[in-house]
Amino acid sequence: MEDTKKKKDSETMDTPEEKTTPDPNWAHDALQELEDWIESQGVYIRQ
């Protein structure tokens, strides 16, 4: 039973056509999250 589970896991990893494309705004979203975290630490960034 473990062998079939391992086989299914390896099959799902080898399917490049199922990969999702990243969100075009991922960098902006990550920057906003970083700025929010920095401000939550008590450091304020000038805009």
GROMACS .gro file of C-alpha atoms in nm:
model
   47
    1MET     CA    1   0.000   0.000   0.000
    2GLU     CA    2   0.288   0.238   0.076
    3ASP     CA    3   0.440   0.169  -0.264
    4THR     CA    4   0.130   0.287  -0.449
    5LYS     CA    5   0.119   0.606  -0.242
    6LYS     CA    6   0.484   0.679  -0.319
    7LYS     CA    7   0.422   0.614  -0.687
    8LYS     CA    8   0.127   0.855  -0.693
    9ASP     CA    9   0.334   1.124  -0.519
   10SER     CA   10   0.617   1.091  -0.769
   11GLU     CA   11   0.373   1.103  -1.060
   12THR     CA   12   0.221   1.430  -0.941
   13MET     CA   13   0.565   1.588  -0.910
   14ASP     CA   14   0.659   1.507  -1.268
   15THR     CA   15   0.372   1.687  -1.443
   16PRO     CA   16   0.499   2.026  -1.562
   17GLU     CA   17   0.179   2.098  -1.756
   18GLU     CA   18  -0.014   2.120  -1.428
   19LYS     CA   19   0.213   2.385  -1.277
   20THR     CA   20   0.035   2.712  -1.218
   21THR     CA   21   0.183   3.034  -1.345
   22PRO     CA   22   0.276   3.281  -1.072
   23ASP     CA   23   0.059   3.582  -1.011
   24PRO     CA   24   0.199   3.878  -1.209
   25ASN     CA   25   0.175   4.096  -0.900
   26TRP     CA   26   0.361   3.859  -0.668
   27ALA     CA   27   0.655   4.092  -0.618
   28HIS     CA   28   0.434   4.386  -0.523
   29ASP     CA   29   0.235   4.168  -0.283
   30ALA     CA   30   0.553   4.034  -0.123
   31LEU     CA   31   0.693   4.387  -0.085
   32GLN     CA   32   0.371   4.503   0.080
   33GLU     CA   33   0.379   4.209   0.322
   34LEU     CA   34   0.743   4.286   0.405
   35GLU     CA   35   0.667   4.653   0.468
   36ASP     CA   36   0.372   4.558   0.690
   37TRP     CA   37   0.594   4.322   0.890
   38ILE     CA   38   0.867   4.585   0.928
   39GLU     CA   39   0.611   4.838   1.055
   40SER     CA   40   0.472   4.581   1.297
   41GLN     CA   41   0.823   4.562   1.444
   42GLY     CA   42   0.807   4.935   1.520
   43VAL     CA   43   1.012   5.062   1.227
   44TYR     CA   44   0.833   5.303   0.995
   45ILE     CA   45   0.944   5.352   0.636
   46ARG     CA   46   0.902   5.691   0.473
   47GLN     CA   47   0.681   5.685   0.169
   0.00000   0.00000   0.00000
